[in-house]
Coordinates of C-alpha atoms and ligand atoms in Angstrom, one line a residue:
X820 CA 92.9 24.4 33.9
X821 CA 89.6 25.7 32.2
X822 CA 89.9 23.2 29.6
X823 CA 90.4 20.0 31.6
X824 CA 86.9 21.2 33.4
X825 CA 85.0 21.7 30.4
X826 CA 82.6 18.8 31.5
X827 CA 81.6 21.4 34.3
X828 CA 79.5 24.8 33.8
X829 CA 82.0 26.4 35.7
X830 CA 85.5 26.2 37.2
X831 CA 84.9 27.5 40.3
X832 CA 81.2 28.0 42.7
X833 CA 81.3 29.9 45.7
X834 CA 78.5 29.6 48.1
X835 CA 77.5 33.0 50.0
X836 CA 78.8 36.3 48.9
X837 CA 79.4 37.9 52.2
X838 CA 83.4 39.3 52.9
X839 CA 85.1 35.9 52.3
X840 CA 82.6 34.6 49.6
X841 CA 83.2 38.2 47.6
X842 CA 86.7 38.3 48.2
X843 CA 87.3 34.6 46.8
X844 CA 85.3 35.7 43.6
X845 CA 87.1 38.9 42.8
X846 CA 90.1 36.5 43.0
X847 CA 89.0 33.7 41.0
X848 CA 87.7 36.0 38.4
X849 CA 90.9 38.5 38.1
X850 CA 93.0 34.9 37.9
X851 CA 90.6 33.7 34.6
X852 CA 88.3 31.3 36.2
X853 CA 84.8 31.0 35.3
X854 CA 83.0 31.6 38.2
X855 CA 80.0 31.9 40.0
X856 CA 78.5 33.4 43.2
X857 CA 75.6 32.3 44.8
X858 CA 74.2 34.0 47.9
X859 CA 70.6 33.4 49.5
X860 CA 70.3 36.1 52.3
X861 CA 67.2 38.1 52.4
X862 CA 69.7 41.4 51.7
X863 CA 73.0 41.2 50.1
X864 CA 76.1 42.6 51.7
X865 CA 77.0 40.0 54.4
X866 CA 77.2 40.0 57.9
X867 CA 79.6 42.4 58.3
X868 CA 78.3 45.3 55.8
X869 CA 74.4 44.2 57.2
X870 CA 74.5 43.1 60.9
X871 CA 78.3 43.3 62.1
X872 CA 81.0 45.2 61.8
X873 CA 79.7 48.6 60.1
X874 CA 76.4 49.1 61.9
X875 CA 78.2 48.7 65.6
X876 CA 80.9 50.7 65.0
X877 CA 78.6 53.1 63.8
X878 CA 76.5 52.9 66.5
X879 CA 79.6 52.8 69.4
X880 CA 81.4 55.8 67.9
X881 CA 77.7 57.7 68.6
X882 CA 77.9 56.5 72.2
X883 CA 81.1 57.7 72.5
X884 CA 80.1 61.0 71.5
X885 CA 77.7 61.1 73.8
X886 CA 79.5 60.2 76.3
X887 CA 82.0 62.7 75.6
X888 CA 79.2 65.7 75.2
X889 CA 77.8 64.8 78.5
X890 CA 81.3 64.4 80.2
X891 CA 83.0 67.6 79.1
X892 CA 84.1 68.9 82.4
X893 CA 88.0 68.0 82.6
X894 CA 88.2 70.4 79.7
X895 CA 86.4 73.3 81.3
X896 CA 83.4 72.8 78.9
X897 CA 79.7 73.5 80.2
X898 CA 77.0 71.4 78.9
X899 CA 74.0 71.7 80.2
X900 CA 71.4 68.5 79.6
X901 CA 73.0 66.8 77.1
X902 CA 70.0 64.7 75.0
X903 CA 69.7 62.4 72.2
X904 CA 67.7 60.9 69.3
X905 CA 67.9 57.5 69.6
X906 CA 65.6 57.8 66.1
X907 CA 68.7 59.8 64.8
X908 CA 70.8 57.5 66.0
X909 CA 69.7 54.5 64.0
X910 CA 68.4 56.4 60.8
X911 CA 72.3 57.2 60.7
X912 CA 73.5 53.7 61.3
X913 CA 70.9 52.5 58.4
X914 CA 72.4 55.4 56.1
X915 CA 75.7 54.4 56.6
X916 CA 74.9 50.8 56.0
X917 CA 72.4 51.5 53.1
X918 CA 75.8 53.2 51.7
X919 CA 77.8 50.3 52.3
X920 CA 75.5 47.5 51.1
X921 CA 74.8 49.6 47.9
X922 CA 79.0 49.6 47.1
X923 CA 79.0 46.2 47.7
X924 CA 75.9 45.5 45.9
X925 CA 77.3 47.0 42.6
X926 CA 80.8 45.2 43.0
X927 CA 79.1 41.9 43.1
X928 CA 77.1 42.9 39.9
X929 CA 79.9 44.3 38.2
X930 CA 80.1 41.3 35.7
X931 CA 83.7 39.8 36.4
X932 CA 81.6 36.7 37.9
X933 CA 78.3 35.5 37.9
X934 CA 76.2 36.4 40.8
X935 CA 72.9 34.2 41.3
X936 CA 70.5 35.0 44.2
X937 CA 69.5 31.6 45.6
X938 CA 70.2 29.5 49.0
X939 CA 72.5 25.6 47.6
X940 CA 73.1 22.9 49.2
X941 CA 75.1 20.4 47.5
X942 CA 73.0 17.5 45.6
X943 CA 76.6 15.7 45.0
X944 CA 80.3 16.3 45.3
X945 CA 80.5 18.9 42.0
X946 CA 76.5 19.8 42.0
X947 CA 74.7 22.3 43.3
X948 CA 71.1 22.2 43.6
X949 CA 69.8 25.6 44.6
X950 CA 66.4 27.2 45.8
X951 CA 65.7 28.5 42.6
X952 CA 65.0 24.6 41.4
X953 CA 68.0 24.9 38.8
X954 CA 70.9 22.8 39.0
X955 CA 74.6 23.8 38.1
X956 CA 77.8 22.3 38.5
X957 CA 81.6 23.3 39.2
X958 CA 84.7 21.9 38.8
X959 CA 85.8 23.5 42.6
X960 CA 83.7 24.9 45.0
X961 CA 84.4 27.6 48.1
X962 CA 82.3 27.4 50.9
X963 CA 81.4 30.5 52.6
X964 CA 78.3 30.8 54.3
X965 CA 79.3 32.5 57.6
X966 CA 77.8 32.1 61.1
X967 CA 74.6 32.2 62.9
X968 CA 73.5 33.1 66.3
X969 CA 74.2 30.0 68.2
X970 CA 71.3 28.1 69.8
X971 CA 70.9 29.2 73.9
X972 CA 72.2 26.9 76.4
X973 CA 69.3 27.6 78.2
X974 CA 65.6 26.3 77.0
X975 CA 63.7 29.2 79.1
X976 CA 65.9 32.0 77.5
X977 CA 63.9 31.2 74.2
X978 CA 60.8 31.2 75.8
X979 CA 61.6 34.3 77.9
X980 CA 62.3 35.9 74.8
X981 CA 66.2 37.8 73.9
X982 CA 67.3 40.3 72.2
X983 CA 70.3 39.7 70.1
X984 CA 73.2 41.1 67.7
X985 CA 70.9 41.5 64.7
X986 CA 67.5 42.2 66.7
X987 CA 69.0 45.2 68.8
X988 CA 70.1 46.8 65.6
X989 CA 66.5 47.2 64.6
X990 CA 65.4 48.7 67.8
X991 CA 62.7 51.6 68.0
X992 CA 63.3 52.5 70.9
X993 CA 65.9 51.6 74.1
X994 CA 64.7 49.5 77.1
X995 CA 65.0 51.1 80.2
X996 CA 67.1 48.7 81.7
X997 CA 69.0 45.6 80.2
X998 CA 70.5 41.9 81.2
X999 CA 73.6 41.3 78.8
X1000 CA 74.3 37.3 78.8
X1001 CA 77.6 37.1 77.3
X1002 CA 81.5 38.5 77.8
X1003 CA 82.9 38.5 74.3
X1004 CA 83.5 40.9 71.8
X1005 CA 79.7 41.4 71.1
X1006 CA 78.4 41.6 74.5
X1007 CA 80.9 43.9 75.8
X1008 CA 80.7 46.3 72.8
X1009 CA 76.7 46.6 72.9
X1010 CA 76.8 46.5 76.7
X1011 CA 78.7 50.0 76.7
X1012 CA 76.5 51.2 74.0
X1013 CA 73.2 50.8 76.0
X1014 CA 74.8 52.2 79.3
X1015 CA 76.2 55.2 77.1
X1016 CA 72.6 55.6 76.0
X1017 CA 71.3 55.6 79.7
X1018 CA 70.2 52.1 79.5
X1019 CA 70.7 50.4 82.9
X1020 CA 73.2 47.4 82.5
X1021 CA 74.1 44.2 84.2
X1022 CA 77.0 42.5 82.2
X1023 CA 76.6 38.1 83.3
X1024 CA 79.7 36.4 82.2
X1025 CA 80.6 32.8 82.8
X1026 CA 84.5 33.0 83.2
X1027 CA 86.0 34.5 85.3
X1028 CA 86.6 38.0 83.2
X1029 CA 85.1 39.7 80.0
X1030 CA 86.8 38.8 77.5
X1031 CA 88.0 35.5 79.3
X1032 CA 90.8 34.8 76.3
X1033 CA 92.8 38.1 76.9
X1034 CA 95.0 38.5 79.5
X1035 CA 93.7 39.4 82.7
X1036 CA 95.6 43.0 83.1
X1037 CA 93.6 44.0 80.0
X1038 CA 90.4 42.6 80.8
X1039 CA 90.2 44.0 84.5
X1040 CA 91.2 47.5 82.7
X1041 CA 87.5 47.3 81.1
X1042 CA 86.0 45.3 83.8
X1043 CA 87.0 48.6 85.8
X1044 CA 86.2 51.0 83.3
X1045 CA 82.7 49.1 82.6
X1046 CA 81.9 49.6 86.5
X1047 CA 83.1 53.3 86.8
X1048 CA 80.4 54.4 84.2
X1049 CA 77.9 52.4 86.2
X1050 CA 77.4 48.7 84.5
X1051 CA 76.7 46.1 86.8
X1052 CA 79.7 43.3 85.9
X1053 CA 79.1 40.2 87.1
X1054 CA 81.7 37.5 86.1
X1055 CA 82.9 33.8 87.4
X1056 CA 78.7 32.9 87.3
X1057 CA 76.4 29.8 86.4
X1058 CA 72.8 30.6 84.6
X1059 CA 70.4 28.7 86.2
X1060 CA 67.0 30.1 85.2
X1061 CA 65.4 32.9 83.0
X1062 CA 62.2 33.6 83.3
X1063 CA 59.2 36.6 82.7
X1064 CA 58.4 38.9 85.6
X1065 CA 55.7 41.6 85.2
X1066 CA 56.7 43.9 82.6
X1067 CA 60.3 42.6 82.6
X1068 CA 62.4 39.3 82.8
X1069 CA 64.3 37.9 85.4
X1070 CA 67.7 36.0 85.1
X1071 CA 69.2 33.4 87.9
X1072 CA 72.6 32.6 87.9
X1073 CA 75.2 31.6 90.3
X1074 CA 78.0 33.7 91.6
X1075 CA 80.7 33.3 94.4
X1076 CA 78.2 30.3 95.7
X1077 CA 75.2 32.3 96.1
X1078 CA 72.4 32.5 93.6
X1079 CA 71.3 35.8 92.6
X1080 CA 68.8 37.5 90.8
X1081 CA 68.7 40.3 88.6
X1082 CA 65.9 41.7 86.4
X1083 CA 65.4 43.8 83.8
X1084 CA 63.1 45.2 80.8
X1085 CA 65.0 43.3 78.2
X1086 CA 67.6 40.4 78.0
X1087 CA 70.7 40.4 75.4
X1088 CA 72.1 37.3 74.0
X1089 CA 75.8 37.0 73.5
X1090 CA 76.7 33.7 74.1
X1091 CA 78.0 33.5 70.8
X1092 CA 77.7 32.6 66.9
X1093 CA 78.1 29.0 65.5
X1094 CA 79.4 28.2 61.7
X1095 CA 76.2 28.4 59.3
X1096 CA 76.5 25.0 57.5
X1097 CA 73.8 23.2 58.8
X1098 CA 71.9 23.1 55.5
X1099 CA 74.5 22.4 53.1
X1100 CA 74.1 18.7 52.7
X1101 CA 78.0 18.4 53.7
X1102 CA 77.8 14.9 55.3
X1103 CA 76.2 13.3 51.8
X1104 CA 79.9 14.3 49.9
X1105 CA 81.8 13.6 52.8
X1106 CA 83.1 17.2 54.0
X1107 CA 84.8 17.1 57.6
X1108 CA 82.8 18.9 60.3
X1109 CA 85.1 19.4 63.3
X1110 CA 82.9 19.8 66.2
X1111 CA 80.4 22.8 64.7
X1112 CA 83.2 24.5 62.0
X1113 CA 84.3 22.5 58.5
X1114 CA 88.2 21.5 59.1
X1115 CA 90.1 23.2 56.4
X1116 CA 94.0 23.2 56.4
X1117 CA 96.2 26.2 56.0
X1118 CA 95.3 26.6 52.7
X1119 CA 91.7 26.5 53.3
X1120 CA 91.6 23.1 51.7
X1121 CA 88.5 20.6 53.1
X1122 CA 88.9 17.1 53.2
X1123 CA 87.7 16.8 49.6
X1124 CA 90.0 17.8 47.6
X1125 CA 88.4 20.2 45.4
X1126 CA 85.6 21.5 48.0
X1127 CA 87.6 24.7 50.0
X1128 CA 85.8 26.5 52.6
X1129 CA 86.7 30.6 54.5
X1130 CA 85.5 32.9 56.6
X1131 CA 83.5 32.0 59.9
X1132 CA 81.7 28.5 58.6
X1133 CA 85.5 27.6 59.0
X1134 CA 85.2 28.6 62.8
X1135 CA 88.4 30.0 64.4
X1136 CA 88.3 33.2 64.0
X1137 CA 85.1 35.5 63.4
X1138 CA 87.4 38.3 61.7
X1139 CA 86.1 40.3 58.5
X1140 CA 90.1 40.6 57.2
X1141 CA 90.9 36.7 58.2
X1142 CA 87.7 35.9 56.0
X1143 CA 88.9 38.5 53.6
X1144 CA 92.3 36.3 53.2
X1145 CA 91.0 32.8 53.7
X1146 CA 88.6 33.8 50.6
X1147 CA 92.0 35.0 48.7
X1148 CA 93.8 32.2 49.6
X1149 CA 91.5 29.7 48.7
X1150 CA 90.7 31.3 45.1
X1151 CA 94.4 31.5 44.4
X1152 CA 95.4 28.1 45.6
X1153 CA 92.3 26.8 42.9
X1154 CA 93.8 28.6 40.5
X1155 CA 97.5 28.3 41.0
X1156 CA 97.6 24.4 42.4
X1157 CA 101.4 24.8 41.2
X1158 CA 102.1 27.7 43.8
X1159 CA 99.7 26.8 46.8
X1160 CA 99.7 30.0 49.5
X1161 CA 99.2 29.3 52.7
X1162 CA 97.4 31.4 55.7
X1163 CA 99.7 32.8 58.7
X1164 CA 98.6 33.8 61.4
X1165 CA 101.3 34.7 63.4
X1166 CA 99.7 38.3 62.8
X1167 CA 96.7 37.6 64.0
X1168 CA 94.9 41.2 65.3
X1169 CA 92.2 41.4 67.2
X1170 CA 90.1 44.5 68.1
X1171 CA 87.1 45.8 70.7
X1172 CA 85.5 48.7 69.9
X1173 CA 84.7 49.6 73.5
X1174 CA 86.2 52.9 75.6
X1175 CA 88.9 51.8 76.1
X1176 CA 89.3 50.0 73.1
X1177 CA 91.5 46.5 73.2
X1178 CA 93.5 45.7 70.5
X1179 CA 96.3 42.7 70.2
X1180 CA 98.7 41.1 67.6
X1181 CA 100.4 38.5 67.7
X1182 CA 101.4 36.8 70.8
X1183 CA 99.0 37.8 74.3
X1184 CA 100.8 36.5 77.2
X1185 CA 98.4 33.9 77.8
X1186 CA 99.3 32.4 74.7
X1187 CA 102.8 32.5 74.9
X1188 CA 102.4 30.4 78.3
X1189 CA 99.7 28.0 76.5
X1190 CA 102.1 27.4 73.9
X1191 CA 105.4 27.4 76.1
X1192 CA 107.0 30.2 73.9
X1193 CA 109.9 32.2 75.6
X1194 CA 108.9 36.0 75.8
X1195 CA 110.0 39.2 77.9
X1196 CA 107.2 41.4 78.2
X1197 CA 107.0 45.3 79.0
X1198 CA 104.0 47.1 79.7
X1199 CA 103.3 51.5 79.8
X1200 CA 100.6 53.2 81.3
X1201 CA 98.4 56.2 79.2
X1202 CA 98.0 57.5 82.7
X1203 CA 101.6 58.5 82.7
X1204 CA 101.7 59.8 78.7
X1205 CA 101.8 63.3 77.3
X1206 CA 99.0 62.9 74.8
X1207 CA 97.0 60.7 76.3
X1208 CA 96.9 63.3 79.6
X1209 CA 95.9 66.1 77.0
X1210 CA 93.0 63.7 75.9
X1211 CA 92.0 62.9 79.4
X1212 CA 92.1 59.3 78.1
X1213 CA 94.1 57.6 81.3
X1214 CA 92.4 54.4 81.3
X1215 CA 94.7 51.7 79.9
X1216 CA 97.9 50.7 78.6
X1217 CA 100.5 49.0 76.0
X1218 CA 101.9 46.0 76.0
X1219 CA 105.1 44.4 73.8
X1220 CA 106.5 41.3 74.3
X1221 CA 109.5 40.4 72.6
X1222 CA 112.2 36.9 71.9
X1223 CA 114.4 37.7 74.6
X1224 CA 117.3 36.3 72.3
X1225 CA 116.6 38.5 69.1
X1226 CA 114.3 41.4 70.7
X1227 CA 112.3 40.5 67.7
X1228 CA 108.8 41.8 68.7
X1229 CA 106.6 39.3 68.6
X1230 CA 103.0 40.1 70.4
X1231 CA 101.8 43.5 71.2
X1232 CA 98.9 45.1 73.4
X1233 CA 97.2 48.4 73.7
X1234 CA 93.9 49.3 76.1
X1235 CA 93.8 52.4 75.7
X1236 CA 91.9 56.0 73.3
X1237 CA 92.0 54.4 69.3
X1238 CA 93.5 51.3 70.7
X1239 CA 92.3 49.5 67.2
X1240 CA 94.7 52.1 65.3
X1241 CA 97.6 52.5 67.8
X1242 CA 97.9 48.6 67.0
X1243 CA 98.6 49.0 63.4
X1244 CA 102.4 50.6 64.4
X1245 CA 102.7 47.1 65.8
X1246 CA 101.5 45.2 63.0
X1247 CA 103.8 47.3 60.4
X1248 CA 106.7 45.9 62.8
X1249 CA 106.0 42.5 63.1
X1250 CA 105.5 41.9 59.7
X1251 CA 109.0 43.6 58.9
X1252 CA 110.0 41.1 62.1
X1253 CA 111.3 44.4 63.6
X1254 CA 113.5 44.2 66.9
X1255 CA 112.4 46.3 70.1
X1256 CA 115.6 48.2 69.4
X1257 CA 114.7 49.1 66.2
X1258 CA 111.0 50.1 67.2
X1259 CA 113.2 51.9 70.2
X1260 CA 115.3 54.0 67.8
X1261 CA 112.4 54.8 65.3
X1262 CA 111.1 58.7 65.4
X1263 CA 107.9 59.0 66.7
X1264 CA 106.4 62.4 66.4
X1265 CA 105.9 64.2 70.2
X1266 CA 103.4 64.5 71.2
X1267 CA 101.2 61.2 70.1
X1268 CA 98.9 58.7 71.3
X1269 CA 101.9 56.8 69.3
X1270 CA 105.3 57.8 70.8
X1271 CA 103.9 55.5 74.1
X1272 CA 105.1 52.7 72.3
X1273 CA 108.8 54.2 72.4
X1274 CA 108.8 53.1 76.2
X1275 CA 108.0 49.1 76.4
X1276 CA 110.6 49.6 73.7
X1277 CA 113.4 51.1 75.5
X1278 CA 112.8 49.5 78.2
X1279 CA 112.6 45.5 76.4
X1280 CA 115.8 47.3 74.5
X1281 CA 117.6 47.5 78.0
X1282 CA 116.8 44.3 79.4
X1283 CA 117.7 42.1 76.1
X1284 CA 121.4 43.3 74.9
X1285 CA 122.2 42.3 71.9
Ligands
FAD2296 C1 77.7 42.2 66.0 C2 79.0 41.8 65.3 C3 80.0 42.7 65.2 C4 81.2 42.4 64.5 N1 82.2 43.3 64.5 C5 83.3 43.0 63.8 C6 84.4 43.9 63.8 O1 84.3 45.1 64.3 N2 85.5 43.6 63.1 C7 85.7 42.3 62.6 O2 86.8 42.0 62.0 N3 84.7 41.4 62.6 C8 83.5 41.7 63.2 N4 82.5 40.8 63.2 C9 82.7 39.5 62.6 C10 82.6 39.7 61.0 O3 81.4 40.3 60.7 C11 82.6 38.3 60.4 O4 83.8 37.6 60.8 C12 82.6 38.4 58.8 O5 81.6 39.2 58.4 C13 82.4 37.0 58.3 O6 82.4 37.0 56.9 P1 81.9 35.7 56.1 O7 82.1 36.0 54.6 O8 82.6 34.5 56.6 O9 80.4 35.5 56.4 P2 79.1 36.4 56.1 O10 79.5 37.8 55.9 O11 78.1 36.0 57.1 O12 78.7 35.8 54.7 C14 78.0 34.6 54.5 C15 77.0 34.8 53.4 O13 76.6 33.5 53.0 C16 75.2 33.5 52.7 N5 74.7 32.1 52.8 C17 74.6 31.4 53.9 N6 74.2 30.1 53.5 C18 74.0 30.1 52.2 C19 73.6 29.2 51.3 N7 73.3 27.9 51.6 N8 73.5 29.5 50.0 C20 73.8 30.8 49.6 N9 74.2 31.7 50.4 C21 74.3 31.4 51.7 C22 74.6 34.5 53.7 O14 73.4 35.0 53.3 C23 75.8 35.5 53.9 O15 75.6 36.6 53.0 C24 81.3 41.1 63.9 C25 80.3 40.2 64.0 C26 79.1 40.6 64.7 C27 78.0 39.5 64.7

């Protein structure tokens, strides 16, 4: 393949070296290509390493220790004014991402590709012209350049002034109180870390739950968790107006036909992240743009035939291991042409770090009823669950649905204490396309948060005889 693309200085160019970008290069380069990784953010590491994944998690698993220091009293524990540094707080989040952004920093220099710090956009189909003012060309390219905050539905929100994903990160200090616009992943997750933190929360959602994709016995879990520790949820509503009051801002929105008004020091934005292609030059070579994302098949082809794009510029799924793939895939299948792969995502996982977190593979319910797919479903509550009674963790519960011909497990649910890692059981059985009777009849060490899933089990086992 090298040879036939000798015209070209390299075989393969990969635009932005965040989690897919990375993972398409350490691909290419272990399969012989000659390639090269460009990558124009002010810091290298990628979203997930700089403003995503690492820094929230870091940040929620403090609140949750908080929460549990100042909430020790089902165990007999006395704790007398519980306090914080929220200084301490974020000088350990930076660490921690300093650490991270330094490992990846090192891989990307490690000399198995070239690695260029420079912003491109594409000056034709197989050129690159990039910020630097050089020019180079590829026989292939991968485009990975992520997502950014999407614009606000609302013109007075940007004059009113938000805070936001990457913004709240660099906080000094916490507001005293706090509007979060927004019910997805994001706004949920840094909702419960302000309140943990004693920030006074009102949660404005426009569907009718958090989380509005879910199904509904999951998302009113939260919604009821979210409430008991004092956040103000409002969902079903309709922004109408944002605007500054005194010290504060003020937010009017619709809700059950009334219009209401709630005000706070600071707003949050979470109405979501857009695919970050804008300045590529895409529509000169002909790259199809479906609605804001690039259209890629299932093995993360673009229209053009040797242009391939991953990650979250492709839209569907903002999910650090689905980029991670869709970066894999694409380097093999430009590589191998002779033995295309081709993404699946019938093991699709999602996770929310809240408390309770939410975690699902596979089929929800809602989807199987979107997509007309027979299921039997069987739910268990951690309120009724040995470990999970030692724990004092009784909010939430799993889920399994199953084929009701086969048993063959083929969606499963947990709200629920380490909901994100209970969820990996399931995973590990779908992807062995395991039966309820088999998960049933498996040992499960007594007592775990994990034996719970014995009981949708048994239960699907008895309702669907083989
Ligand atoms: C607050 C938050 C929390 C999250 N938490 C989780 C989580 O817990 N779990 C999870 O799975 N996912 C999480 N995500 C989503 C996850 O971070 C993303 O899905 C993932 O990082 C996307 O990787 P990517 O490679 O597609 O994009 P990115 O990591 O954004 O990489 C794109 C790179 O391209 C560069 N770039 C852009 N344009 C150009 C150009 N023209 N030229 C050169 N370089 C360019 C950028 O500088 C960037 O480094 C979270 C996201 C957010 C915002």
């Amino acid at each position: 393949m090298t040879a036939a693309h000798r015209r070209f200085d390299y075989d393969l160019a990969i635009i932005g070296g965040g989690s897919a970008g990375y993972a398409a290069a350490r691909t290419a380069a272990g399969d012989g290509l000659k390639t090269v990784l460009i990558e124009g953010g002010e810091e290298v590491g990628g979203l997930c390493i700089l403003r995503g994944c690492m820094p929230t998690k870091a940040l929620l698993y403090a609140a949750e220790v908080m929460h549990l220091a100042s909430h020790p009293g089902p165990w007999g524990i006395v704790a007398k004014q519980v306090s914080f540094d929220f200084a301490q707080v974020m000088a350990r989040k930076d660490r921690l991402v300093k650490e991270f952004a330094d490992d990846r920093r090192q891989q990307l220099l490690g000399g198995k590709f070239e690695f260029r710090r420079a912003t491109a956009r594409f000056a034709d189909p197989h050129t690159l012209k990039l910020s630097t003012g050089e020019k180079l060309t590829a026989a292939n390219f991968i485009i990975a350049t992520g997502s950014a905050i999407a614009p606000s539905p609302l013109p007075q929100l940007d004059s009113v002034g938000c805070l936001n994903s990457d913004t709240a990160l660099k906080l000094s200090r916490l507001p005293k109180s706090l509007i979060v616009l927004g019910g997805g992943p994001v706004a949920i997750e840094f909702a419960q870390f302000f309140a943990r933190f004693g920030v006074r929360v009102t949660l404005i959602q426009r569907s009718a739950h958090v989380l509005h994709e879910l199904d509904e016995d999951a998302t009113s879990e939260l919604e009821k968790v979210f409430r008991r520790e004092g956040i103000a949820v409002y969902t079903g509503t309709k922004l109408i107006d944002a605007r500054r009051l005194g010290a504060g801002k003020e937010v009017m929105f619709e809700h059950t036909g009334k219009a209401v008004r709630v005000h706070a020091e600071e707003l949050f934005f979470a109405l979501g992240r857009i695919p970050n292609i804008a300045s590529l030059g895409l529509e000169q070579i002909g790259v199809q743009v479906e609605y804001t994302r690039i259209a890629t098949d299932t093995r993360m082809r673009t229209n053009v035939p040797h242009i391939y794009a991953a990650g979250d510029c492709t839209g569907l799924h903002e999910i650090v291991h689905i980029a991670v793939q869709q970066g894999e895939i694409a380097a093999h299948n430009i590589a191998h042409p002779d033995q295309m792969k081709n993404m699946d995502y019938r093991l699709l996982t999602e996770v929310i770090f809240t408390d309770p977190q939410i975690a699902t593979v596979g089929l929800t319910e809602n989807k199987a009823h979107v997509r007309n797919i027979p299921y039997v479903a069987a739910s268990y509550p951690f309120s009724d669950h040995g470990k999970s009674l030692i724990m004092e963790a009784k909010d939430g519960f799993v889920k399994l649905l199953a084929d009701p011909m086969t048993g063959e497990i083929i969606g499963g649910g947990c709200v629920g204490p380490v909901g994100g890692e209970l969820i990996h059981e399931i995973i590990a059985a779908m992807s062995k396309h395991t039966t309820v009777h088999e998960l049933a009849a498996m040992p499960h060490y007594h007592p775990t948060l994990a034996e719970i899933w014995t009981y949708p089990g048994e239960e699907l086992a008895q309702r669907i005889r083989l």
